[in-house]
Short mmCIF file of C-alpha atoms and ligand atoms in Angstrom, two decimals:
data_model
loop_
_atom_site.label_atom_id
_atom_site.label_comp_id
_atom_site.label_asym_id
_atom_site.label_seq_id
_atom_site.Cartn_x
_atom_site.Cartn_y
_atom_site.Cartn_z
CA MET A 1 -75.74 2.62 -29.17
CA ARG A 2 -73.69 4.99 -27.00
CA ASP A 3 -73.66 4.11 -23.16
CA ARG A 4 -73.84 6.81 -20.60
CA ALA A 5 -70.28 7.07 -19.76
CA GLU A 6 -69.71 7.51 -23.53
CA LEU A 7 -72.42 10.12 -23.97
CA GLU A 8 -71.35 11.76 -20.71
CA ARG A 9 -67.89 12.27 -22.03
CA HIS A 10 -68.92 13.31 -25.57
CA LEU A 11 -71.05 16.25 -24.09
CA GLU A 12 -68.74 17.23 -21.55
CA ALA A 13 -65.84 17.69 -24.22
CA ALA A 14 -67.78 20.42 -25.18
CA LEU A 15 -68.48 22.21 -21.90
CA SER A 16 -67.08 25.30 -20.25
CA PRO A 17 -64.46 24.47 -17.25
CA CYS A 18 -67.09 26.39 -15.51
CA ALA A 19 -69.89 24.15 -16.07
CA MET A 20 -71.52 21.51 -14.09
CA ARG A 21 -70.67 18.17 -15.53
CA ALA A 22 -73.24 14.93 -14.54
CA SER A 23 -70.14 12.69 -13.81
CA ASP A 24 -69.38 15.85 -10.97
CA SER A 25 -72.90 15.42 -9.88
CA ARG A 26 -73.26 14.79 -5.88
CA GLY A 27 -75.78 12.49 -6.46
CA ARG A 28 -79.35 11.31 -5.39
CA PRO A 29 -80.88 11.46 -1.83
CA HIS A 30 -81.65 7.89 -2.06
CA ALA A 31 -79.78 5.17 -3.64
CA ASP A 32 -80.97 4.40 -7.58
CA ASP A 33 -79.68 2.47 -10.29
CA GLU A 34 -78.64 5.04 -13.16
CA PRO A 35 -79.98 3.88 -16.50
CA PRO A 36 -77.62 2.64 -19.03
CA TYR A 37 -77.95 5.46 -21.94
CA ARG A 38 -79.29 8.74 -19.98
CA GLY A 39 -76.97 11.13 -18.26
CA VAL A 40 -77.83 12.08 -14.50
CA PHE A 41 -79.62 15.36 -15.63
CA GLN A 42 -81.49 14.02 -18.64
CA ARG A 43 -83.23 11.76 -16.34
CA ASP A 44 -84.01 14.44 -13.84
CA ARG A 45 -85.52 16.16 -17.01
CA ASP A 46 -87.67 12.72 -17.97
CA ARG A 47 -88.73 12.52 -14.21
CA ILE A 48 -89.85 16.05 -13.58
CA VAL A 49 -91.93 15.91 -17.28
CA HIS A 50 -93.62 12.48 -16.34
CA CYS A 51 -94.62 13.80 -12.95
CA ALA A 52 -98.26 14.95 -12.04
CA ALA A 53 -97.33 18.42 -10.68
CA PHE A 54 -95.61 18.93 -13.97
CA ARG A 55 -99.17 18.33 -15.52
CA ARG A 56 -101.02 20.24 -13.36
CA LEU A 57 -99.33 23.37 -14.16
CA GLU A 58 -101.41 23.55 -17.38
CA TYR A 59 -104.07 24.77 -15.16
CA LYS A 60 -102.35 26.90 -12.85
CA THR A 61 -102.64 30.55 -13.60
CA GLN A 62 -99.50 32.85 -14.58
CA VAL A 63 -101.18 36.31 -14.02
CA PHE A 64 -104.41 35.54 -15.61
CA ILE A 65 -107.09 33.31 -14.42
CA SER A 66 -107.38 31.36 -17.56
CA VAL A 67 -110.91 29.84 -16.88
CA LEU A 68 -112.09 33.22 -16.28
CA GLU A 69 -110.31 35.21 -19.06
CA GLY A 70 -110.13 33.55 -22.04
CA ASP A 71 -107.54 30.85 -23.61
CA HIS A 72 -104.77 33.09 -25.11
CA HIS A 73 -102.57 34.19 -22.20
CA ARG A 74 -99.94 32.58 -20.88
CA ASN A 75 -100.49 29.56 -18.30
CA ARG A 76 -97.92 28.21 -15.86
CA LEU A 77 -96.85 25.36 -18.25
CA THR A 78 -96.66 27.49 -21.16
CA HIS A 79 -94.41 30.04 -19.05
CA THR A 80 -92.27 26.83 -17.82
CA MET A 81 -91.85 25.92 -21.66
CA GLU A 82 -90.77 29.41 -22.47
CA VAL A 83 -88.29 29.78 -19.44
CA THR A 84 -86.79 26.21 -20.63
CA GLN A 85 -86.29 27.69 -24.46
CA ILE A 86 -84.65 30.89 -23.28
CA ALA A 87 -82.12 29.35 -20.74
CA ARG A 88 -81.23 26.49 -23.18
CA THR A 89 -80.54 29.00 -25.66
CA ILE A 90 -78.13 30.72 -23.31
CA ALA A 91 -76.90 27.78 -21.85
CA ARG A 92 -75.67 26.36 -25.11
CA ALA A 93 -74.39 29.90 -25.89
CA LEU A 94 -72.13 29.92 -23.08
CA ALA A 95 -71.10 25.98 -22.96
CA LEU A 96 -73.15 25.54 -20.14
CA ASN A 97 -74.75 22.10 -19.14
CA GLU A 98 -78.26 22.36 -21.22
CA ASP A 99 -79.62 18.98 -19.68
CA LEU A 100 -79.24 20.55 -16.21
CA VAL A 101 -80.73 23.66 -17.23
CA GLU A 102 -83.29 22.00 -19.12
CA ALA A 103 -84.48 19.94 -15.60
CA LEU A 104 -84.13 23.22 -13.55
CA ALA A 105 -86.30 25.08 -15.60
CA LEU A 106 -88.94 22.80 -16.07
CA ALA A 107 -88.91 22.26 -12.55
CA HIS A 108 -88.55 25.59 -11.61
CA ASP A 109 -92.52 26.41 -10.98
CA LEU A 110 -93.80 23.41 -9.62
CA GLY A 111 -94.31 24.26 -6.23
CA HIS A 112 -96.63 27.01 -7.18
CA GLY A 113 -100.22 26.70 -5.94
CA PRO A 114 -103.32 27.70 -7.97
CA PHE A 115 -104.02 31.22 -8.76
CA GLY A 116 -100.38 32.31 -9.13
CA HIS A 117 -98.97 34.77 -6.36
CA SER A 118 -102.24 35.37 -4.58
CA GLY A 119 -102.51 31.96 -4.08
CA GLU A 120 -99.05 31.74 -2.74
CA ASP A 121 -99.83 34.62 -0.39
CA ALA A 122 -103.17 33.13 0.79
CA LEU A 123 -101.41 29.61 1.72
CA ASN A 124 -98.44 31.76 3.30
CA GLU A 125 -101.15 33.62 5.49
CA VAL A 126 -103.02 30.56 6.67
CA MET A 127 -99.71 28.89 7.09
CA GLN A 128 -98.50 31.73 9.89
CA GLY A 129 -97.26 29.75 13.06
CA HIS A 130 -96.94 26.38 10.73
CA GLY A 131 -94.18 27.22 9.09
CA GLY A 132 -95.67 29.43 6.33
CA PHE A 133 -95.69 28.74 2.80
CA ASN A 134 -93.27 29.59 -0.34
CA HIS A 135 -93.17 27.98 -3.71
CA ASN A 136 -89.51 27.28 -3.88
CA LEU A 137 -89.58 25.40 -0.75
CA GLN A 138 -92.93 24.15 -1.91
CA GLY A 139 -91.26 22.81 -5.16
CA LEU A 140 -88.59 20.92 -3.23
CA ARG A 141 -91.20 19.09 -0.83
CA VAL A 142 -92.86 18.38 -4.17
CA VAL A 143 -89.67 16.69 -5.88
CA ASP A 144 -88.25 15.29 -2.63
CA LYS A 145 -91.92 14.16 -0.75
CA LEU A 146 -95.30 14.62 -2.24
CA GLU A 147 -94.45 13.05 -5.83
CA ARG A 148 -95.19 9.05 -5.27
CA ARG A 149 -94.24 7.33 -8.30
CA TYR A 150 -91.58 4.77 -7.02
CA ALA A 151 -91.55 1.72 -4.53
CA ASP A 152 -88.08 2.55 -3.34
CA PHE A 153 -88.45 6.04 -2.28
CA PRO A 154 -90.59 9.28 -2.10
CA GLY A 155 -90.44 11.83 -4.43
CA LEU A 156 -88.49 11.83 -7.67
CA ASN A 157 -85.13 11.29 -6.03
CA LEU A 158 -83.70 14.02 -8.39
CA SER A 159 -79.99 15.13 -8.26
CA TYR A 160 -78.43 17.45 -5.65
CA GLU A 161 -78.05 20.30 -8.59
CA THR A 162 -81.40 19.91 -9.96
CA ARG A 163 -82.85 19.81 -6.20
CA GLU A 164 -80.23 23.40 -5.77
CA GLY A 165 -82.66 25.24 -7.93
CA PHE A 166 -85.05 25.38 -5.43
CA THR A 167 -82.82 26.77 -2.92
CA LYS A 168 -82.80 30.75 -4.12
CA ASN A 169 -84.41 32.21 -1.34
CA LEU A 170 -82.36 30.03 1.50
CA ASN A 171 -80.10 31.65 3.92
CA PRO A 172 -76.95 29.45 5.08
CA GLN A 173 -78.66 27.91 7.83
CA GLY A 174 -82.06 27.25 5.54
CA ARG A 175 -79.41 25.45 2.78
CA ALA A 176 -78.00 23.50 5.74
CA GLN A 177 -81.53 22.43 7.00
CA TYR A 178 -82.34 21.04 3.42
CA GLY A 179 -79.56 18.98 2.63
CA PHE A 180 -77.34 21.74 0.87
CA THR A 181 -73.66 22.59 1.72
CA GLN A 182 -73.53 26.08 3.92
CA GLY A 183 -71.54 29.10 2.47
CA GLU A 184 -71.22 28.06 -1.34
CA SER A 185 -72.77 29.57 -4.33
CA PRO A 186 -75.08 27.79 -6.93
CA PRO A 187 -73.47 26.47 -10.13
CA LEU A 188 -73.79 28.88 -12.97
CA GLU A 189 -76.76 27.07 -14.46
CA VAL A 190 -78.60 27.47 -11.27
CA GLN A 191 -78.13 31.08 -11.43
CA LEU A 192 -78.99 31.35 -14.84
CA VAL A 193 -82.27 29.89 -15.03
CA GLY A 194 -83.61 32.33 -12.14
CA HIS A 195 -82.82 35.16 -14.63
CA ALA A 196 -84.34 33.29 -17.82
CA ASP A 197 -87.43 33.10 -15.69
CA GLU A 198 -87.29 37.04 -15.20
CA ILE A 199 -86.76 37.52 -19.28
CA ALA A 200 -89.79 35.31 -19.76
CA TYR A 201 -91.98 36.88 -17.52
CA ASP A 202 -91.05 40.37 -17.66
CA THR A 203 -91.35 40.11 -21.63
CA HIS A 204 -94.60 37.97 -22.03
CA ASP A 205 -96.27 39.97 -19.24
CA ILE A 206 -96.24 42.73 -21.45
CA GLU A 207 -97.50 40.77 -24.33
CA ASP A 208 -100.32 39.43 -22.57
CA GLY A 209 -100.96 42.81 -20.83
CA LEU A 210 -101.25 44.62 -24.46
CA VAL A 211 -102.97 42.08 -26.12
CA SER A 212 -105.54 41.84 -23.26
CA GLY A 213 -106.24 45.66 -23.32
CA VAL A 214 -104.89 46.23 -19.47
CA LEU A 215 -101.63 47.61 -20.45
CA HIS A 216 -101.32 50.53 -23.28
CA GLU A 217 -98.23 51.30 -25.54
CA ASP A 218 -98.70 54.70 -24.65
CA GLY A 219 -97.64 53.91 -21.30
CA LEU A 220 -94.95 51.58 -22.01
CA ARG A 221 -93.26 54.43 -24.00
CA ASP A 222 -92.75 56.23 -20.71
CA LEU A 223 -89.99 53.26 -20.54
CA ALA A 224 -86.56 53.87 -21.74
CA LEU A 225 -86.17 50.17 -22.53
CA TRP A 226 -89.44 49.88 -24.28
CA ARG A 227 -89.11 52.87 -26.17
CA GLU A 228 -85.65 52.32 -27.69
CA THR A 229 -86.58 48.56 -28.44
CA GLU A 230 -89.46 49.94 -30.49
CA ALA A 231 -87.35 52.36 -32.34
CA ALA A 232 -84.90 49.89 -33.17
CA VAL A 233 -87.64 47.82 -34.47
CA LEU A 234 -89.36 50.40 -36.61
CA ASP A 235 -86.14 51.43 -37.83
CA GLU A 236 -85.23 48.16 -39.38
CA GLN A 237 -89.03 47.68 -40.30
CA PRO A 238 -90.90 51.00 -40.73
CA VAL A 239 -94.33 49.15 -42.13
CA LEU A 240 -94.74 47.86 -38.66
CA GLU A 241 -95.76 51.49 -37.94
CA ALA A 242 -99.32 50.55 -39.23
CA GLU A 243 -99.74 47.03 -37.58
CA GLN A 244 -100.10 47.35 -34.29
CA ARG A 245 -100.18 43.82 -33.12
CA LEU A 246 -97.24 42.71 -34.97
CA ARG A 247 -95.43 45.60 -33.72
CA TRP A 248 -96.01 44.59 -29.89
CA ARG A 249 -94.68 40.95 -31.22
CA SER A 250 -91.75 42.36 -32.62
CA VAL A 251 -90.88 44.68 -29.87
CA VAL A 252 -91.39 41.85 -27.52
CA ARG A 253 -89.30 39.76 -29.38
CA ARG A 254 -86.37 42.23 -30.02
CA LEU A 255 -86.49 42.87 -26.08
CA ILE A 256 -85.92 39.19 -25.52
CA ARG A 257 -82.83 39.41 -27.73
CA THR A 258 -81.59 42.21 -25.90
CA LEU A 259 -81.81 40.87 -22.56
CA VAL A 260 -80.53 37.50 -23.58
CA GLY A 261 -77.49 39.37 -25.03
CA ASP A 262 -76.73 41.46 -22.58
CA LEU A 263 -77.11 38.47 -20.11
CA MET A 264 -75.03 36.36 -21.82
CA ALA A 265 -71.77 39.57 -22.68
CA GLU A 266 -72.44 40.60 -18.87
CA THR A 267 -71.84 36.54 -17.37
CA GLU A 268 -68.69 36.25 -19.77
CA LYS A 269 -67.20 39.99 -18.35
CA ARG A 270 -68.09 38.95 -14.51
CA LEU A 271 -66.41 35.28 -15.10
CA SER A 272 -63.28 36.90 -16.54
CA ASP A 273 -63.13 39.77 -14.23
CA SER A 274 -63.26 37.60 -11.29
CA ASN A 275 -60.91 35.18 -12.80
CA VAL A 276 -63.03 32.39 -12.32
CA ARG A 277 -62.29 29.33 -14.43
CA SER A 278 -63.61 26.33 -12.72
CA LEU A 279 -66.63 24.72 -11.33
CA ALA A 280 -64.76 25.29 -7.63
CA GLU A 281 -64.11 28.94 -8.17
CA VAL A 282 -68.02 29.24 -9.17
CA ARG A 283 -68.69 27.61 -5.96
CA THR A 284 -66.96 29.86 -3.89
CA SER A 285 -67.39 33.23 -5.77
CA PRO A 286 -69.12 35.23 -3.71
CA ARG A 287 -70.76 37.19 -6.30
CA GLU A 288 -73.51 36.37 -8.51
CA LEU A 289 -71.69 35.43 -11.75
CA VAL A 290 -74.58 35.53 -14.16
CA GLY A 291 -76.35 38.79 -14.23
CA PHE A 292 -77.45 41.41 -16.57
CA SER A 293 -75.03 45.04 -16.89
CA LEU A 294 -75.94 47.52 -14.31
CA GLY A 295 -77.50 49.90 -16.94
CA LEU A 296 -79.85 47.28 -18.31
CA GLU A 297 -80.59 46.26 -14.81
CA PHE A 298 -81.41 49.53 -14.04
CA LYS A 299 -83.86 49.96 -16.91
CA LYS A 300 -85.37 46.39 -16.33
CA ARG A 301 -86.42 47.68 -12.43
CA ASP A 302 -88.12 50.75 -14.37
CA LEU A 303 -89.94 48.29 -16.59
CA GLU A 304 -90.93 45.58 -13.47
CA THR A 305 -91.96 48.43 -11.56
CA PHE A 306 -94.18 49.37 -14.25
CA LEU A 307 -95.73 45.87 -14.54
CA HIS A 308 -96.40 46.10 -10.68
CA SER A 309 -98.26 49.13 -10.89
CA TYR A 310 -100.15 48.71 -14.08
CA PHE A 311 -100.78 45.07 -14.71
CA TYR A 312 -100.25 43.03 -11.46
CA ASN A 313 -102.00 45.76 -9.62
CA HIS A 314 -104.89 46.43 -12.25
CA ALA A 315 -108.04 46.69 -10.77
CA GLY A 316 -109.29 44.24 -13.26
CA VAL A 317 -106.81 41.49 -12.73
CA ARG A 318 -106.96 42.08 -8.71
CA LYS A 319 -110.28 41.67 -8.90
CA HIS A 320 -110.05 38.27 -9.67
CA THR A 321 -106.89 37.42 -8.03
CA ALA A 322 -108.21 39.21 -4.82
CA LEU A 323 -111.39 37.37 -5.15
CA TRP A 324 -109.43 33.95 -5.31
CA GLN A 325 -107.11 34.53 -2.45
CA GLU A 326 -109.88 34.74 -0.34
CA ARG A 327 -111.78 31.56 -1.42
CA LEU A 328 -108.58 29.73 -1.07
CA LYS A 329 -108.24 30.55 2.41
CA ASP A 330 -111.92 29.27 2.68
CA ILE A 331 -110.93 26.37 0.98
CA TYR A 332 -108.01 25.69 3.65
CA ALA A 333 -110.33 26.48 6.60
CA ALA A 334 -113.03 24.04 5.49
CA TYR A 335 -110.69 21.25 5.03
CA LEU A 336 -109.18 22.29 8.75
CA LYS A 337 -112.66 22.03 10.06
CA ASP A 338 -113.06 18.62 8.68
CA PRO A 339 -110.11 17.07 7.43
CA SER A 340 -112.22 13.85 6.72
CA ARG A 341 -112.94 15.81 3.44
CA LEU A 342 -109.29 15.22 2.27
CA PRO A 343 -108.62 12.05 0.49
CA PRO A 344 -107.66 9.36 3.05
CA ASP A 345 -103.89 8.76 1.66
CA HIS A 346 -103.23 12.78 2.42
CA VAL A 347 -104.83 12.34 6.32
CA LYS A 348 -102.71 9.36 6.91
CA ARG A 349 -99.27 11.29 6.38
CA VAL A 350 -100.13 12.82 9.64
CA ASP A 351 -99.61 9.39 11.30
CA LYS A 352 -97.04 8.05 8.77
CA GLU A 353 -94.76 10.79 8.25
CA GLY A 354 -95.03 12.84 11.21
CA GLU A 355 -96.55 16.17 9.28
CA THR A 356 -99.07 18.47 11.17
CA ILE A 357 -102.73 18.51 9.43
CA GLU A 358 -102.11 22.03 8.71
CA ARG A 359 -99.20 21.05 6.46
CA VAL A 360 -101.01 18.26 4.87
CA ILE A 361 -104.03 20.30 3.92
CA CYS A 362 -101.35 23.14 2.57
CA ASP A 363 -99.95 20.49 0.45
CA TYR A 364 -103.03 19.30 -0.59
CA VAL A 365 -104.41 22.66 -1.77
CA ALA A 366 -101.02 24.02 -3.26
CA GLY A 367 -101.22 20.71 -5.16
CA MET A 368 -104.51 21.83 -6.55
CA THR A 369 -105.40 23.46 -10.40
CA ASP A 370 -107.33 26.30 -10.54
CA ARG A 371 -110.25 24.57 -11.64
CA PHE A 372 -110.01 21.76 -9.00
CA ALA A 373 -109.98 24.42 -6.44
CA GLU A 374 -112.89 26.08 -7.59
CA THR A 375 -114.74 22.75 -7.68
CA GLN A 376 -113.95 22.28 -4.06
CA TRP A 377 -114.87 26.06 -3.22
CA GLU A 378 -118.31 25.29 -4.77
CA ARG A 379 -118.60 21.94 -2.83
CA TYR A 380 -117.63 23.17 0.68
CA CYS A 381 -117.54 27.02 1.20
CA LYS A 382 -120.49 28.37 -1.42
CA ALA A 383 -122.90 29.51 1.12
MG1 MG B 1 -91.66 31.29 -13.44
#
């Protein structure tokens, strides 16, 4: 059996000089014995997969409210697995730290509440004046405080670098407030997972949109990215002309390949253009080093604008998301009116942890799955 030091040496020998190494990790918030045969980031990944917030992703909305609209679409767990798969592929090809990338990708949506972005908007609205709500910062709360599995510390006690995945929207002061060094860029692994997330949801939302009948191929053909990708697919396999669903899936698959390929080529170009040759230089580089080429970035934005107009804001999709956006606010209000409706452990956090009752309720509601939120609405809010 190889011990941790030997395993890390073996893995690190194959990494790019710009990659994050487990042996260079800035460690965990609380003292913790490292296990004999797992690296720091491997252990982060295991802790994430075993936590309750991770299991609940299965019953949280990605775009469709799954319980109402069939079982074929993505939920937040399947989305998370797709992001992880894309991110690991890119990490391995660029010789970046695949263990860290896996942990980051598996954790990236842990802070999402029920009902997707409408749920986030609802919680942010009710929390105005009490610190607001943002799914990235909520992810940090989940892994730092809300998960309770260990006697010695709250949360999962993840490494600095895995926790850094939640800092995307933080300004320099915000970084300092959460214990991250100000004025530094995140490692390439962190930058990469953000883009893998975009690749996954852009392409898979198109597929879910087409299969559900909300989106139409004719509309997509107005987009250069779709048109060019479809032409390339049909050029190779003209038989797909007559196979609608297989055609959609083939175009989506090739689109992922195009985006992944462009991201890898552009990232290598930026590293070489900026003369970045070490992790320290990544940290001090003011420029985002992982990204798409300008040409593809524009086409990708057109696609995202299209998805916003015709998918996320489609009347049929909005009907349900808007309904649950309102109902989530009702649920929050029902707990605020009578906090004894919360499980006793949660109420105690006000005295034990110095949290406001508003924040405790927000944490509790954000932790709900779609279906649990529905039962709570039926119980406390249904007239
Ligand atoms: Mg995501």
